[in-house]
């Protein structure tokens, strides 16, 4: 009798917990389903990148104009056929230096170069619907990095971000990525910022869901009365 009384309490608590955690469970299940509908490579847009044969970086050892720069770090890369040094100064500013043409600092990327960068690197990148520049303090929500960028929107609504100072493709945001990002926000119960994976509401909901599962598992061992004939 004592065990059956405990089981009745478990069943009652399980029902009330079910009402409390129904919405979080629905959000987690629905958002998780949408996030796995497409391969993550397709969501991130990595399948859109063109395959180019690797090109060497050529450095001319001639003193040049880089001698006066005090660098925090530098990155050597081949950027659309040019040997480029991305020089990050101590204050965080980034300068592109053309090593293949006398170590000449390059101007910030303009709209025309942003278009060329996207057409060179992204499949379908020549089908541009719109181009817009965003300063570092006002970037779009789907970029969320404090750096000046050109947003190149393609005709299929894919958004490609080109760094004004770096000249690199900094991000590719497909329509699936934006849907995935929204569902991720629902999944972690942070639909506004979509960054916080450890906050009281999420922790409490997960704890209640775990308790509901444990109670439900315990109820599996409850003895059922035989049906009356």
JSON list of N, CA and C in Angstrom, two decimals, residues 45-118:
[
{"chain": "A", "resi": 45, "resn": "UNK", "atom": "N", "xyz": [26.56, 27.61, -45.45]},
{"chain": "A", "resi": 45, "resn": "UNK", "atom": "CA", "xyz": [26.93, 28.14, -46.74]},
{"chain": "A", "resi": 45, "resn": "UNK", "atom": "C", "xyz": [28.30, 27.71, -47.23]},
{"chain": "A", "resi": 46, "resn": "UNK", "atom": "N", "xyz": [28.92, 26.75, -46.55]},
{"chain": "A", "resi": 46, "resn": "UNK", "atom": "CA", "xyz": [30.25, 26.32, -46.98]},
{"chain": "A", "resi": 46, "resn": "UNK", "atom": "C", "xyz": [30.21, 25.62, -48.34]},
{"chain": "A", "resi": 47, "resn": "UNK", "atom": "N", "xyz": [29.05, 25.07, -48.72]},
{"chain": "A", "resi": 47, "resn": "UNK", "atom": "CA", "xyz": [28.94, 24.43, -50.03]},
{"chain": "A", "resi": 47, "resn": "UNK", "atom": "C", "xyz": [28.91, 25.45, -51.17]},
{"chain": "A", "resi": 48, "resn": "UNK", "atom": "N", "xyz": [28.76, 26.73, -50.83]},
{"chain": "A", "resi": 48, "resn": "UNK", "atom": "CA", "xyz": [28.72, 27.76, -51.86]},
{"chain": "A", "resi": 48, "resn": "UNK", "atom": "C", "xyz": [30.10, 28.25, -52.25]},
{"chain": "A", "resi": 49, "resn": "UNK", "atom": "N", "xyz": [31.11, 27.96, -51.46]},
{"chain": "A", "resi": 49, "resn": "UNK", "atom": "CA", "xyz": [32.45, 28.45, -51.75]},
{"chain": "A", "resi": 49, "resn": "UNK", "atom": "C", "xyz": [33.01, 27.75, -52.99]},
{"chain": "A", "resi": 50, "resn": "UNK", "atom": "N", "xyz": [33.60, 28.55, -53.86]},
{"chain": "A", "resi": 50, "resn": "UNK", "atom": "CA", "xyz": [34.24, 27.99, -55.04]},
{"chain": "A", "resi": 50, "resn": "UNK", "atom": "C", "xyz": [35.56, 27.34, -54.66]},
{"chain": "A", "resi": 51, "resn": "UNK", "atom": "N", "xyz": [35.92, 26.30, -55.41]},
{"chain": "A", "resi": 51, "resn": "UNK", "atom": "CA", "xyz": [37.21, 25.65, -55.22]},
{"chain": "A", "resi": 51, "resn": "UNK", "atom": "C", "xyz": [38.23, 26.27, -56.16]},
{"chain": "A", "resi": 52, "resn": "UNK", "atom": "N", "xyz": [39.23, 26.94, -55.58]},
{"chain": "A", "resi": 52, "resn": "UNK", "atom": "CA", "xyz": [40.31, 27.52, -56.37]},
{"chain": "A", "resi": 52, "resn": "UNK", "atom": "C", "xyz": [41.61, 26.80, -56.01]},
{"chain": "A", "resi": 53, "resn": "UNK", "atom": "N", "xyz": [42.45, 26.53, -57.01]},
{"chain": "A", "resi": 53, "resn": "UNK", "atom": "CA", "xyz": [43.75, 25.92, -56.68]},
{"chain": "A", "resi": 53, "resn": "UNK", "atom": "C", "xyz": [44.55, 26.84, -55.77]},
{"chain": "A", "resi": 54, "resn": "UNK", "atom": "N", "xyz": [45.25, 26.24, -54.80]},
{"chain": "A", "resi": 54, "resn": "UNK", "atom": "CA", "xyz": [46.01, 27.04, -53.85]},
{"chain": "A", "resi": 54, "resn": "UNK", "atom": "C", "xyz": [47.14, 27.79, -54.55]},
{"chain": "A", "resi": 55, "resn": "UNK", "atom": "N", "xyz": [47.23, 29.08, -54.27]},
{"chain": "A", "resi": 55, "resn": "UNK", "atom": "CA", "xyz": [48.24, 29.93, -54.89]},
{"chain": "A", "resi": 55, "resn": "UNK", "atom": "C", "xyz": [49.30, 30.30, -53.85]},
{"chain": "A", "resi": 56, "resn": "UNK", "atom": "N", "xyz": [50.58, 30.36, -54.28]},
{"chain": "A", "resi": 56, "resn": "UNK", "atom": "CA", "xyz": [51.63, 30.75, -53.33]},
{"chain": "A", "resi": 56, "resn": "UNK", "atom": "C", "xyz": [51.57, 32.23, -53.01]},
{"chain": "A", "resi": 57, "resn": "UNK", "atom": "N", "xyz": [52.09, 32.59, -51.85]},
{"chain": "A", "resi": 57, "resn": "UNK", "atom": "CA", "xyz": [52.22, 33.99, -51.45]},
{"chain": "A", "resi": 57, "resn": "UNK", "atom": "C", "xyz": [53.65, 34.42, -51.75]},
{"chain": "A", "resi": 58, "resn": "UNK", "atom": "N", "xyz": [53.79, 35.47, -52.53]},
{"chain": "A", "resi": 58, "resn": "UNK", "atom": "CA", "xyz": [55.12, 35.96, -52.91]},
{"chain": "A", "resi": 58, "resn": "UNK", "atom": "C", "xyz": [55.48, 37.18, -52.08]},
{"chain": "A", "resi": 59, "resn": "UNK", "atom": "N", "xyz": [56.64, 37.16, -51.47]},
{"chain": "A", "resi": 59, "resn": "UNK", "atom": "CA", "xyz": [57.11, 38.27, -50.62]},
{"chain": "A", "resi": 59, "resn": "UNK", "atom": "C", "xyz": [58.36, 38.86, -51.24]},
{"chain": "A", "resi": 60, "resn": "UNK", "atom": "N", "xyz": [58.33, 40.17, -51.43]},
{"chain": "A", "resi": 60, "resn": "UNK", "atom": "CA", "xyz": [59.50, 40.88, -51.93]},
{"chain": "A", "resi": 60, "resn": "UNK", "atom": "C", "xyz": [60.24, 41.47, -50.75]},
{"chain": "A", "resi": 61, "resn": "UNK", "atom": "N", "xyz": [61.45, 41.00, -50.51]},
{"chain": "A", "resi": 61, "resn": "UNK", "atom": "CA", "xyz": [62.25, 41.48, -49.38]},
{"chain": "A", "resi": 61, "resn": "UNK", "atom": "C", "xyz": [62.96, 42.76, -49.77]},
{"chain": "A", "resi": 62, "resn": "UNK", "atom": "N", "xyz": [62.28, 43.89, -49.53]},
{"chain": "A", "resi": 62, "resn": "UNK", "atom": "CA", "xyz": [62.85, 45.16, -49.96]},
{"chain": "A", "resi": 62, "resn": "UNK", "atom": "C", "xyz": [62.55, 46.28, -48.98]},
{"chain": "A", "resi": 63, "resn": "UNK", "atom": "N", "xyz": [62.54, 46.02, -47.71]},
{"chain": "A", "resi": 63, "resn": "UNK", "atom": "CA", "xyz": [62.27, 47.10, -46.75]},
{"chain": "A", "resi": 63, "resn": "UNK", "atom": "C", "xyz": [60.87, 47.61, -46.91]},
{"chain": "A", "resi": 64, "resn": "UNK", "atom": "N", "xyz": [60.62, 48.31, -48.01]},
{"chain": "A", "resi": 64, "resn": "UNK", "atom": "CA", "xyz": [59.30, 48.78, -48.39]},
{"chain": "A", "resi": 64, "resn": "UNK", "atom": "C", "xyz": [58.65, 49.67, -47.35]},
{"chain": "A", "resi": 65, "resn": "UNK", "atom": "N", "xyz": [57.35, 49.75, -47.40]},
{"chain": "A", "resi": 65, "resn": "UNK", "atom": "CA", "xyz": [56.60, 50.63, -46.51]},
{"chain": "A", "resi": 65, "resn": "UNK", "atom": "C", "xyz": [56.13, 49.94, -45.25]},
{"chain": "A", "resi": 66, "resn": "UNK", "atom": "N", "xyz": [56.44, 48.65, -45.09]},
{"chain": "A", "resi": 66, "resn": "UNK", "atom": "CA", "xyz": [55.96, 47.95, -43.90]},
{"chain": "A", "resi": 66, "resn": "UNK", "atom": "C", "xyz": [56.89, 48.12, -42.72]},
{"chain": "A", "resi": 67, "resn": "UNK", "atom": "N", "xyz": [58.08, 48.66, -42.95]},
{"chain": "A", "resi": 67, "resn": "UNK", "atom": "CA", "xyz": [59.05, 48.76, -41.86]},
{"chain": "A", "resi": 67, "resn": "UNK", "atom": "C", "xyz": [58.60, 49.64, -40.72]},
{"chain": "A", "resi": 68, "resn": "UNK", "atom": "N", "xyz": [57.74, 50.64, -40.99]},
{"chain": "A", "resi": 68, "resn": "UNK", "atom": "CA", "xyz": [57.32, 51.58, -39.95]},
{"chain": "A", "resi": 68, "resn": "UNK", "atom": "C", "xyz": [56.12, 51.08, -39.15]},
{"chain": "A", "resi": 69, "resn": "UNK", "atom": "N", "xyz": [55.56, 49.94, -39.54]},
{"chain": "A", "resi": 69, "resn": "UNK", "atom": "CA", "xyz": [54.39, 49.44, -38.84]},
{"chain": "A", "resi": 69, "resn": "UNK", "atom": "C", "xyz": [54.78, 48.61, -37.63]},
{"chain": "A", "resi": 70, "resn": "UNK", "atom": "N", "xyz": [54.11, 48.88, -36.51]},
{"chain": "A", "resi": 70, "resn": "UNK", "atom": "CA", "xyz": [54.27, 48.04, -35.32]},
{"chain": "A", "resi": 70, "resn": "UNK", "atom": "C", "xyz": [53.07, 47.12, -35.26]},
{"chain": "A", "resi": 71, "resn": "UNK", "atom": "N", "xyz": [53.30, 45.85, -35.53]},
{"chain": "A", "resi": 71, "resn": "UNK", "atom": "CA", "xyz": [52.20, 44.92, -35.71]},
{"chain": "A", "resi": 71, "resn": "UNK", "atom": "C", "xyz": [51.97, 44.08, -34.46]},
{"chain": "A", "resi": 72, "resn": "UNK", "atom": "N", "xyz": [50.69, 43.86, -34.18]},
{"chain": "A", "resi": 72, "resn": "UNK", "atom": "CA", "xyz": [50.32, 42.90, -33.15]},
{"chain": "A", "resi": 72, "resn": "UNK", "atom": "C", "xyz": [50.31, 41.49, -33.73]},
{"chain": "A", "resi": 73, "resn": "UNK", "atom": "N", "xyz": [49.87, 41.40, -34.98]},
{"chain": "A", "resi": 73, "resn": "UNK", "atom": "CA", "xyz": [49.89, 40.13, -35.68]},
{"chain": "A", "resi": 73, "resn": "UNK", "atom": "C", "xyz": [49.75, 40.38, -37.18]},
{"chain": "A", "resi": 74, "resn": "UNK", "atom": "N", "xyz": [50.12, 39.39, -37.97]},
{"chain": "A", "resi": 74, "resn": "UNK", "atom": "CA", "xyz": [50.00, 39.50, -39.42]},
{"chain": "A", "resi": 74, "resn": "UNK", "atom": "C", "xyz": [49.59, 38.17, -40.01]},
{"chain": "A", "resi": 75, "resn": "UNK", "atom": "N", "xyz": [48.89, 38.25, -41.12]},
{"chain": "A", "resi": 75, "resn": "UNK", "atom": "CA", "xyz": [48.44, 37.05, -41.81]},
{"chain": "A", "resi": 75, "resn": "UNK", "atom": "C", "xyz": [48.78, 37.18, -43.28]},
{"chain": "A", "resi": 76, "resn": "UNK", "atom": "N", "xyz": [49.49, 36.18, -43.80]},
{"chain": "A", "resi": 76, "resn": "UNK", "atom": "CA", "xyz": [49.84, 36.15, -45.21]},
{"chain": "A", "resi": 76, "resn": "UNK", "atom": "C", "xyz": [48.84, 35.30, -45.97]},
{"chain": "A", "resi": 77, "resn": "UNK", "atom": "N", "xyz": [48.31, 35.82, -47.08]},
{"chain": "A", "resi": 77, "resn": "UNK", "atom": "CA", "xyz": [47.37, 35.05, -47.87]},
{"chain": "A", "resi": 77, "resn": "UNK", "atom": "C", "xyz": [47.38, 35.54, -49.31]},
{"chain": "A", "resi": 78, "resn": "UNK", "atom": "N", "xyz": [46.89, 34.67, -50.18]},
{"chain": "A", "resi": 78, "resn": "UNK", "atom": "CA", "xyz": [46.71, 35.03, -51.57]},
{"chain": "A", "resi": 78, "resn": "UNK", "atom": "C", "xyz": [45.27, 35.47, -51.74]},
{"chain": "A", "resi": 79, "resn": "UNK", "atom": "N", "xyz": [45.09, 36.72, -52.10]},
{"chain": "A", "resi": 79, "resn": "UNK", "atom": "CA", "xyz": [43.75, 37.29, -52.18]},
{"chain": "A", "resi": 79, "resn": "UNK", "atom": "C", "xyz": [43.45, 37.67, -53.63]},
{"chain": "A", "resi": 80, "resn": "UNK", "atom": "N", "xyz": [42.72, 36.80, -54.28]},
{"chain": "A", "resi": 80, "resn": "UNK", "atom": "CA", "xyz": [42.33, 37.03, -55.67]},
{"chain": "A", "resi": 80, "resn": "UNK", "atom": "C", "xyz": [43.53, 37.33, -56.57]},
{"chain": "A", "resi": 81, "resn": "UNK", "atom": "N", "xyz": [44.58, 36.51, -56.38]},
{"chain": "A", "resi": 81, "resn": "UNK", "atom": "CA", "xyz": [45.75, 36.60, -57.24]},
{"chain": "A", "resi": 81, "resn": "UNK", "atom": "C", "xyz": [46.84, 37.52, -56.73]},
{"chain": "A", "resi": 82, "resn": "UNK", "atom": "N", "xyz": [46.61, 38.22, -55.63]},
{"chain": "A", "resi": 82, "resn": "UNK", "atom": "CA", "xyz": [47.62, 39.11, -55.07]},
{"chain": "A", "resi": 82, "resn": "UNK", "atom": "C", "xyz": [48.14, 38.55, -53.75]},
{"chain": "A", "resi": 83, "resn": "UNK", "atom": "N", "xyz": [49.43, 38.72, -53.52]},
{"chain": "A", "resi": 83, "resn": "UNK", "atom": "CA", "xyz": [50.02, 38.30, -52.24]},
{"chain": "A", "resi": 83, "resn": "UNK", "atom": "C", "xyz": [49.80, 39.43, -51.24]},
{"chain": "A", "resi": 84, "resn": "UNK", "atom": "N", "xyz": [48.99, 39.15, -50.23]},
{"chain": "A", "resi": 84, "resn": "UNK", "atom": "CA", "xyz": [48.54, 40.18, -49.30]},
{"chain": "A", "resi": 84, "resn": "UNK", "atom": "C", "xyz": [49.00, 39.86, -47.88]},
{"chain": "A", "resi": 85, "resn": "UNK", "atom": "N", "xyz": [49.45, 40.90, -47.19]},
{"chain": "A", "resi": 85, "resn": "UNK", "atom": "CA", "xyz": [49.69, 40.82, -45.75]},
{"chain": "A", "resi": 85, "resn": "UNK", "atom": "C", "xyz": [48.57, 41.57, -45.05]},
{"chain": "A", "resi": 86, "resn": "UNK", "atom": "N", "xyz": [47.79, 40.85, -44.23]},
{"chain": "A", "resi": 86, "resn": "UNK", "atom": "CA", "xyz": [46.80, 41.51, -43.37]},
{"chain": "A", "resi": 86, "resn": "UNK", "atom": "C", "xyz": [47.51, 41.89, -42.09]},
{"chain": "A", "resi": 87, "resn": "UNK", "atom": "N", "xyz": [47.83, 43.16, -41.96]},
{"chain": "A", "resi": 87, "resn": "UNK", "atom": "CA", "xyz": [48.63, 43.64, -40.84]},
{"chain": "A", "resi": 87, "resn": "UNK", "atom": "C", "xyz": [47.71, 44.25, -39.78]},
{"chain": "A", "resi": 88, "resn": "UNK", "atom": "N", "xyz": [47.70, 43.65, -38.60]},
{"chain": "A", "resi": 88, "resn": "UNK", "atom": "CA", "xyz": [46.90, 44.17, -37.49]},
{"chain": "A", "resi": 88, "resn": "UNK", "atom": "C", "xyz": [47.81, 44.95, -36.56]},
{"chain": "A", "resi": 89, "resn": "UNK", "atom": "N", "xyz": [47.54, 46.25, -36.43]},
{"chain": "A", "resi": 89, "resn": "UNK", "atom": "CA", "xyz": [48.36, 47.12, -35.60]},
{"chain": "A", "resi": 89, "resn": "UNK", "atom": "C", "xyz": [48.03, 46.91, -34.13]},
{"chain": "A", "resi": 90, "resn": "UNK", "atom": "N", "xyz": [48.80, 47.55, -33.27]},
{"chain": "A", "resi": 90, "resn": "UNK", "atom": "CA", "xyz": [48.61, 47.38, -31.83]},
{"chain": "A", "resi": 90, "resn": "UNK", "atom": "C", "xyz": [47.25, 47.89, -31.37]},
{"chain": "A", "resi": 91, "resn": "UNK", "atom": "N", "xyz": [46.67, 48.86, -32.09]},
{"chain": "A", "resi": 91, "resn": "UNK", "atom": "CA", "xyz": [45.36, 49.38, -31.70]},
{"chain": "A", "resi": 91, "resn": "UNK", "atom": "C", "xyz": [44.21, 48.60, -32.32]},
{"chain": "A", "resi": 92, "resn": "UNK", "atom": "N", "xyz": [44.53, 47.52, -33.05]},
{"chain": "A", "resi": 92, "resn": "UNK", "atom": "CA", "xyz": [43.50, 46.65, -33.62]},
{"chain": "A", "resi": 92, "resn": "UNK", "atom": "C", "xyz": [43.11, 46.98, -35.04]},
{"chain": "A", "resi": 93, "resn": "UNK", "atom": "N", "xyz": [43.58, 48.09, -35.59]},
{"chain": "A", "resi": 93, "resn": "UNK", "atom": "CA", "xyz": [43.25, 48.42, -36.97]},
{"chain": "A", "resi": 93, "resn": "UNK", "atom": "C", "xyz": [43.96, 47.46, -37.93]},
{"chain": "A", "resi": 94, "resn": "UNK", "atom": "N", "xyz": [43.28, 47.16, -39.03]},
{"chain": "A", "resi": 94, "resn": "UNK", "atom": "CA", "xyz": [43.80, 46.21, -40.01]},
{"chain": "A", "resi": 94, "resn": "UNK", "atom": "C", "xyz": [44.11, 46.93, -41.31]},
{"chain": "A", "resi": 95, "resn": "UNK", "atom": "N", "xyz": [45.30, 46.67, -41.84]},
{"chain": "A", "resi": 95, "resn": "UNK", "atom": "CA", "xyz": [45.72, 47.25, -43.12]},
{"chain": "A", "resi": 95, "resn": "UNK", "atom": "C", "xyz": [46.11, 46.13, -44.06]},
{"chain": "A", "resi": 96, "resn": "UNK", "atom": "N", "xyz": [45.64, 46.22, -45.30]},
{"chain": "A", "resi": 96, "resn": "UNK", "atom": "CA", "xyz": [46.06, 45.27, -46.33]},
{"chain": "A", "resi": 96, "resn": "UNK", "atom": "C", "xyz": [47.28, 45.83, -47.04]},
{"chain": "A", "resi": 97, "resn": "UNK", "atom": "N", "xyz": [48.32, 45.01, -47.13]},
{"chain": "A", "resi": 97, "resn": "UNK", "atom": "CA", "xyz": [49.54, 45.43, -47.79]},
{"chain": "A", "resi": 97, "resn": "UNK", "atom": "C", "xyz": [49.82, 44.48, -48.95]},
{"chain": "A", "resi": 98, "resn": "UNK", "atom": "N", "xyz": [49.94, 45.06, -50.14]},
{"chain": "A", "resi": 98, "resn": "UNK", "atom": "CA", "xyz": [50.18, 44.27, -51.35]},
{"chain": "A", "resi": 98, "resn": "UNK", "atom": "C", "xyz": [51.67, 43.95, -51.44]},
{"chain": "A", "resi": 99, "resn": "UNK", "atom": "N", "xyz": [52.04, 42.72, -51.11]},
{"chain": "A", "resi": 99, "resn": "UNK", "atom": "CA", "xyz": [53.44, 42.31, -51.11]},
{"chain": "A", "resi": 99, "resn": "UNK", "atom": "C", "xyz": [53.96, 42.05, -52.51]},
{"chain": "A", "resi": 100, "resn": "UNK", "atom": "N", "xyz": [53.05, 41.88, -53.46]},
{"chain": "A", "resi": 100, "resn": "UNK", "atom": "CA", "xyz": [53.49, 41.59, -54.83]},
{"chain": "A", "resi": 100, "resn": "UNK", "atom": "C", "xyz": [53.71, 42.85, -55.65]},
{"chain": "A", "resi": 101, "resn": "UNK", "atom": "N", "xyz": [53.47, 44.01, -55.05]},
{"chain": "A", "resi": 101, "resn": "UNK", "atom": "CA", "xyz": [53.61, 45.27, -55.80]},
{"chain": "A", "resi": 101, "resn": "UNK", "atom": "C", "xyz": [54.30, 46.33, -54.94]},
{"chain": "A", "resi": 102, "resn": "UNK", "atom": "N", "xyz": [55.48, 45.96, -54.43]},
{"chain": "A", "resi": 102, "resn": "UNK", "atom": "CA", "xyz": [56.28, 46.93, -53.69]},
{"chain": "A", "resi": 102, "resn": "UNK", "atom": "C", "xyz": [55.82, 47.21, -52.28]},
{"chain": "A", "resi": 103, "resn": "UNK", "atom": "N", "xyz": [55.15, 46.27, -51.65]},
{"chain": "A", "resi": 103, "resn": "UNK", "atom": "CA", "xyz": [54.67, 46.44, -50.27]},
{"chain": "A", "resi": 103, "resn": "UNK", "atom": "C", "xyz": [53.82, 47.71, -50.11]},
{"chain": "A", "resi": 104, "resn": "UNK", "atom": "N", "xyz": [52.85, 47.86, -50.97]},
{"chain": "A", "resi": 104, "resn": "UNK", "atom": "CA", "xyz": [52.01, 49.06, -50.98]},
{"chain": "A", "resi": 104, "resn": "UNK", "atom": "C", "xyz": [50.75, 48.83, -50.17]},
{"chain": "A", "resi": 105, "resn": "UNK", "atom": "N", "xyz": [50.45, 49.70, -49.21]},
{"chain": "A", "resi": 105, "resn": "UNK", "atom": "CA", "xyz": [49.18, 49.57, -48.49]},
{"chain": "A", "resi": 105, "resn": "UNK", "atom": "C", "xyz": [48.00, 49.80, -49.43]},
{"chain": "A", "resi": 106, "resn": "UNK", "atom": "N", "xyz": [46.99, 48.96, -49.33]},
{"chain": "A", "resi": 106, "resn": "UNK", "atom": "CA", "xyz": [45.82, 49.06, -50.19]},
{"chain": "A", "resi": 106, "resn": "UNK", "atom": "C", "xyz": [44.73, 49.87, -49.51]},
{"chain": "A", "resi": 107, "resn": "UNK", "atom": "N", "xyz": [43.91, 50.56, -50.28]},
{"chain": "A", "resi": 107, "resn": "UNK", "atom": "CA", "xyz": [42.79, 51.30, -49.69]},
{"chain": "A", "resi": 107, "resn": "UNK", "atom": "C", "xyz": [41.72, 50.35, -49.18]},
{"chain": "A", "resi": 108, "resn": "UNK", "atom": "N", "xyz": [40.81, 50.85, -48.33]},
{"chain": "A", "resi": 108, "resn": "UNK", "atom": "CA", "xyz": [39.70, 49.99, -47.89]},
{"chain": "A", "resi": 108, "resn": "UNK", "atom": "C", "xyz": [38.89, 49.49, -49.09]},
{"chain": "A", "resi": 109, "resn": "UNK", "atom": "N", "xyz": [38.29, 48.34, -48.91]},
{"chain": "A", "resi": 109, "resn": "UNK", "atom": "CA", "xyz": [37.50, 47.72, -49.97]},
{"chain": "A", "resi": 109, "resn": "UNK", "atom": "C", "xyz": [36.28, 48.59, -50.28]},
{"chain": "A", "resi": 110, "resn": "UNK", "atom": "N", "xyz": [36.08, 48.87, -51.57]},
{"chain": "A", "resi": 110, "resn": "UNK", "atom": "CA", "xyz": [34.89, 49.62, -51.97]},
{"chain": "A", "resi": 110, "resn": "UNK", "atom": "C", "xyz": [33.84, 48.65, -52.52]},
{"chain": "A", "resi": 111, "resn": "UNK", "atom": "N", "xyz": [32.72, 49.19, -52.97]},
{"chain": "A", "resi": 111, "resn": "UNK", "atom": "CA", "xyz": [31.63, 48.33, -53.43]},
{"chain": "A", "resi": 111, "resn": "UNK", "atom": "C", "xyz": [32.04, 47.47, -54.61]},
{"chain": "A", "resi": 112, "resn": "UNK", "atom": "N", "xyz": [32.79, 48.04, -55.54]},
{"chain": "A", "resi": 112, "resn": "UNK", "atom": "CA", "xyz": [33.18, 47.29, -56.73]},
{"chain": "A", "resi": 112, "resn": "UNK", "atom": "C", "xyz": [34.06, 46.10, -56.35]},
{"chain": "A", "resi": 113, "resn": "UNK", "atom": "N", "xyz": [35.01, 46.31, -55.43]},
{"chain": "A", "resi": 113, "resn": "UNK", "atom": "CA", "xyz": [35.87, 45.20, -55.02]},
{"chain": "A", "resi": 113, "resn": "UNK", "atom": "C", "xyz": [35.09, 44.17, -54.22]},
{"chain": "A", "resi": 114, "resn": "UNK", "atom": "N", "xyz": [34.13, 44.63, -53.42]},
{"chain": "A", "resi": 114, "resn": "UNK", "atom": "CA", "xyz": [33.30, 43.68, -52.66]},
{"chain": "A", "resi": 114, "resn": "UNK", "atom": "C", "xyz": [32.53, 42.77, -53.63]},
{"chain": "A", "resi": 115, "resn": "UNK", "atom": "N", "xyz": [32.03, 43.35, -54.70]},
{"chain": "A", "resi": 115, "resn": "UNK", "atom": "CA", "xyz": [31.33, 42.54, -55.70]},
{"chain": "A", "resi": 115, "resn": "UNK", "atom": "C", "xyz": [32.27, 41.53, -56.35]},
{"chain": "A", "resi": 116, "resn": "UNK", "atom": "N", "xyz": [33.50, 41.99, -56.67]},
{"chain": "A", "resi": 116, "resn": "UNK", "atom": "CA", "xyz": [34.46, 41.09, -57.30]},
{"chain": "A", "resi": 116, "resn": "UNK", "atom": "C", "xyz": [34.84, 39.95, -56.35]},
{"chain": "A", "resi": 117, "resn": "UNK", "atom": "N", "xyz": [34.99, 40.27, -55.06]},
{"chain": "A", "resi": 117, "resn": "UNK", "atom": "CA", "xyz": [35.35, 39.25, -54.08]},
{"chain": "A", "resi": 117, "resn": "UNK", "atom": "C", "xyz": [34.29, 38.17, -53.98]},
{"chain": "A", "resi": 118, "resn": "UNK", "atom": "N", "xyz": [33.03, 38.58, -53.99]},
{"chain": "A", "resi": 118, "resn": "UNK", "atom": "CA", "xyz": [31.93, 37.61, -53.89]},
{"chain": "A", "resi": 118, "resn": "UNK", "atom": "C", "xyz": [31.83, 36.78, -55.17]}
]
